[in-house]
XYZ file of C-alpha atoms in Angstrom:
244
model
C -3.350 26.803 -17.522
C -0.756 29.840 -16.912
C 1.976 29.807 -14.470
C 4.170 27.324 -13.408
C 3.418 24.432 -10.984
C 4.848 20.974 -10.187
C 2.643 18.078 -12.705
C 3.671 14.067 -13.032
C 0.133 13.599 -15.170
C 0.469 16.426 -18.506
C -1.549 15.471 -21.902
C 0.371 16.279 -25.174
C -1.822 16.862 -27.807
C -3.625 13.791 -27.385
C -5.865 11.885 -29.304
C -8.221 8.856 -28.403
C -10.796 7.080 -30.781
C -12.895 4.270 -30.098
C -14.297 1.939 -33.142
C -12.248 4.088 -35.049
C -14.301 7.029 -34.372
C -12.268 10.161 -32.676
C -13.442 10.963 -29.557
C -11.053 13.448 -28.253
C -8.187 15.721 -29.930
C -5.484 18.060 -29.443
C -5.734 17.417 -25.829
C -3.139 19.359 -24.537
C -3.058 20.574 -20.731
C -1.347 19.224 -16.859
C -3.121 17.933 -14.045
C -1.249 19.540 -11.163
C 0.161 17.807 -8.269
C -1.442 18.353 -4.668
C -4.846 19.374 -6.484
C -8.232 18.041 -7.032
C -9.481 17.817 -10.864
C -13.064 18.303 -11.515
C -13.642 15.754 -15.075
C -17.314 17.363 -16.391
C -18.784 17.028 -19.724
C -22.129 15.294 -21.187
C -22.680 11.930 -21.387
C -20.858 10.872 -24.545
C -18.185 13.655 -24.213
C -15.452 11.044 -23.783
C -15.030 11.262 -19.873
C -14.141 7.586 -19.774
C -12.582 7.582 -22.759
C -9.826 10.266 -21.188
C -9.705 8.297 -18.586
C -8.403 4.709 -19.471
C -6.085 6.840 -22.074
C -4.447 8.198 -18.692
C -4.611 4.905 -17.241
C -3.156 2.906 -20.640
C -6.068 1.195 -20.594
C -6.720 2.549 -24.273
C -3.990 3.323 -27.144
C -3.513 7.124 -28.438
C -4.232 7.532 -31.887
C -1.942 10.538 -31.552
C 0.224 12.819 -28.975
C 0.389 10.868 -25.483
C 0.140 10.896 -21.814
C 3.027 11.380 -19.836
C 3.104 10.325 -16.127
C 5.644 9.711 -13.728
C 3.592 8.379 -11.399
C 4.975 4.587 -10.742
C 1.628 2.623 -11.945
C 1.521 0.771 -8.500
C 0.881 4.080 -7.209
C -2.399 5.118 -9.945
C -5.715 3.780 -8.919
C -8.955 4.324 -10.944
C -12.429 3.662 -9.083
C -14.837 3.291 -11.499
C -18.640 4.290 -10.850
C -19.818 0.284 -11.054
C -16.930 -1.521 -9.797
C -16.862 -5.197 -10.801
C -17.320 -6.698 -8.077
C -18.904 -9.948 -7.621
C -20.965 -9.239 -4.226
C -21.910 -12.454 -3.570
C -17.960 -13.629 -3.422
C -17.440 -14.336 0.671
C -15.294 -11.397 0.922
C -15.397 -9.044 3.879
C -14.799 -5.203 4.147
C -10.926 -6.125 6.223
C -9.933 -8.236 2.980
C -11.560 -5.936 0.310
C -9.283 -3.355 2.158
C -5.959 -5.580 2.234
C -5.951 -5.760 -1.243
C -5.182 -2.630 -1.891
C -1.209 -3.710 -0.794
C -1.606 -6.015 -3.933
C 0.016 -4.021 -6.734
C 2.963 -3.270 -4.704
C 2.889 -6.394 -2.539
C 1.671 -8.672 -4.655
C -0.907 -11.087 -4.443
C 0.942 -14.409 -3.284
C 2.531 -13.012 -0.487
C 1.246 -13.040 2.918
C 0.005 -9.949 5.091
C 2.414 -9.083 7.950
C 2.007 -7.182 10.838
C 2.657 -3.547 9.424
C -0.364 -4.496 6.692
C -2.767 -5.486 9.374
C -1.704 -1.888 11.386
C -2.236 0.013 8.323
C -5.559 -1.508 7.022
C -7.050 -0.689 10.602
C -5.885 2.652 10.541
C -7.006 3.220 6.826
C -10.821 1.872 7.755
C -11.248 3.977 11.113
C -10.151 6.558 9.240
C -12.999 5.803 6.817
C -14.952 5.337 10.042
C -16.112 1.548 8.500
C -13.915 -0.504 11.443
C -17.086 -1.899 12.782
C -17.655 -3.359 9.462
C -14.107 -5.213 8.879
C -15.595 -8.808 9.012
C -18.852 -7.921 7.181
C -19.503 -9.608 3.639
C -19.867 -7.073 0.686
C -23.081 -8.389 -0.540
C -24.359 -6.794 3.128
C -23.246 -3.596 2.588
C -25.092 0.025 1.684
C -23.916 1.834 -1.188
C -22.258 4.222 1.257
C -20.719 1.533 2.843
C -19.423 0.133 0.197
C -18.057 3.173 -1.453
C -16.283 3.582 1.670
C -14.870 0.640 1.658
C -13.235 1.251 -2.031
C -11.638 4.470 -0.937
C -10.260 2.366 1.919
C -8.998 0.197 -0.719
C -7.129 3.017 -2.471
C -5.775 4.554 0.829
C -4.110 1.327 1.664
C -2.555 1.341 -2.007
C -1.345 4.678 -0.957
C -2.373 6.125 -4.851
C -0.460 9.360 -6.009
C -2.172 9.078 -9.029
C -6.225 8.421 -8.148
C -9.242 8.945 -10.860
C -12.865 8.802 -9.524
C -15.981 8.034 -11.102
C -18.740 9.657 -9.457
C -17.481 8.942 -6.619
C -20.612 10.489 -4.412
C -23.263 9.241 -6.689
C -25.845 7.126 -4.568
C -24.244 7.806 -1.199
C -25.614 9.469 1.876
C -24.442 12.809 3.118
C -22.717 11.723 5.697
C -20.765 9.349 3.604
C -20.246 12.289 0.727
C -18.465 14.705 3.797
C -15.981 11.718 4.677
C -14.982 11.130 1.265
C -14.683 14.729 0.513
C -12.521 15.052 3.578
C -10.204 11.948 2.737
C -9.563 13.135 -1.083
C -8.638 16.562 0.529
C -5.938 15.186 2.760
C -4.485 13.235 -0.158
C -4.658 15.910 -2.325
C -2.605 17.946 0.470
C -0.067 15.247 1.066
C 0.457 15.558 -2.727
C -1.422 13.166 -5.087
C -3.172 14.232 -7.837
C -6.473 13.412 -8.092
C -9.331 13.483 -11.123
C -12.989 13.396 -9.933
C -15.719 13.177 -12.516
C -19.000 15.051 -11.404
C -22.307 16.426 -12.157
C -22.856 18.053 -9.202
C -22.357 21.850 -9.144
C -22.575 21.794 -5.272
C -20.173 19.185 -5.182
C -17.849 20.719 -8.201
C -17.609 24.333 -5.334
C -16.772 22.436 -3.019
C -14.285 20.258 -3.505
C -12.458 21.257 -7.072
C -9.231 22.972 -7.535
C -9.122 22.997 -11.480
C -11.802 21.713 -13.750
C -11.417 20.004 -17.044
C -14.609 20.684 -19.274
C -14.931 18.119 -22.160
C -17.151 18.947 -25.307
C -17.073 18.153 -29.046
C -14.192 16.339 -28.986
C -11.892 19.138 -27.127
C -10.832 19.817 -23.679
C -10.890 23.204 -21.859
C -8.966 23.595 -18.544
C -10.507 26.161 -16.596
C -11.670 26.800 -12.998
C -14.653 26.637 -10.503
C -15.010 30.467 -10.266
C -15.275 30.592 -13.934
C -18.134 28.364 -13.875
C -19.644 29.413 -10.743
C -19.768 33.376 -11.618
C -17.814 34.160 -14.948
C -20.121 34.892 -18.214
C -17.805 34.272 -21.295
C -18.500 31.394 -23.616
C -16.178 28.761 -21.718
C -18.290 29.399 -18.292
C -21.626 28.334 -20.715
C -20.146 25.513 -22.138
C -18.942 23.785 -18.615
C -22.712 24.619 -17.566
C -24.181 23.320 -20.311
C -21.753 19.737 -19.693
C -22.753 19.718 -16.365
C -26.375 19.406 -17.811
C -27.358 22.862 -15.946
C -28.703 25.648 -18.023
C -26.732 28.357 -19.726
C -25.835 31.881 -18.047
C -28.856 33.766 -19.493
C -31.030 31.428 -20.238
């Protein structure tokens, strides 16, 4: 990227392996503040490899991530979330646990946690739902539910796994709008996608991972642009080349 512009997440020639294969290298680039990240490549590229290297959850082999984001503030929301459905949990204490990793998880809610959960799930337009068990939930619902989570952890640092996949429309507009206000109050945010609709609509930068390499670039250059980098974020998103 060119130009200067305010970053707390930047990669320094990184390197990640798994079973001592190399995945990624010389991973170099920033994730910019206040903007939405568009994470594309094919399956294999290393997409969740990258991303439990920015979360710690996996040791560089070389170079490093540097974040200044406190790590009660970075939340990652995984496509398949573990979650045990049949637990008797409802949607209000799914929610409240997002206060956990600042909170913690032995100390009581007070009022101020209550305020803010209901706030966070109208917001999410799920407060009808507060005292209904996960394992009754739709996929939308539930996916709701998790970015209620996240709001109420109040995440400058949030990474989302296909975050729209297996949702209704409906559900895909509120999400879109929610990650749109964060990313305007300031937290930087890294979506993975496959959806070229999706990708126009709600990506400020996109991050194109193939053969091992990363290529910052943006949605115009994908959308209308011809050189080779355009070809290869098509080809990641599993769409076919300009030309072809």
């Amino acid at each position: 990227m060119t130009g200067r512009y305010a970053s707390r997440l930047e990669l320094q020639n990184l390197q990640l392996a798994r079973a001592n294969r190399t995945v990624l290298e010389h991973v170099t680039g920033s994730f910019r503040d206040g903007a939405i990240t568009a994470l594309v490549g094919a399956n294999g590229a290393g997409k969740s490899t990258l991303v439990q290297g920015i979360m710690g959850m996996l040791r560089p082999v070389a170079g490093k991530v540097v974040c200044s984001v406190p790590k009660e503030r970075r939340a990652w929301l995984p496509q398949q979330l573990a979650l045990d459905l049949t637990f008797p949990m409802s949607v209000e204490e799914l929610v409240m646990t997002g206060s956990w990793p600042s909170h913690g998880s032995f100390t009581g809610y007070c009022a101020r946690h209550y305020r803010h959960g209901r706030d966070v799930m109208a917001r999410l337009g799920i407060s009808q739902l507060a005292h209904r068990p996960l394992g009754e939930l739709s996929g939308g619902q539930r996916q709701r539910a998790l970015i209620a989570r996240t709001l109420m952890q109040e995440a400058e640092l949030l990474l989302l796994d296909e975050p729209f996949a297996n949702v209704d429309s409906e559900t895909v507009d509120v999400l879109m709008r929610v990650l749109r206000d964060m990313a305007i109050k300031g937290a930087t945010i890294i979506v993975v996608l496959h959806d070229m609709e999706q990708l126009a609509q709600l990506a400020d930068e996109v991050v194109v991972l193939r053969q091992g390499h990363a290529h910052w670039t943006t949605p115009q250059t994908i959308l209308h642009s011809q050189p080779e980098v355009a070809n290869n974020a098509r080809l990641a998103l599993g769409l076919p080349g300009v030309g072809a």
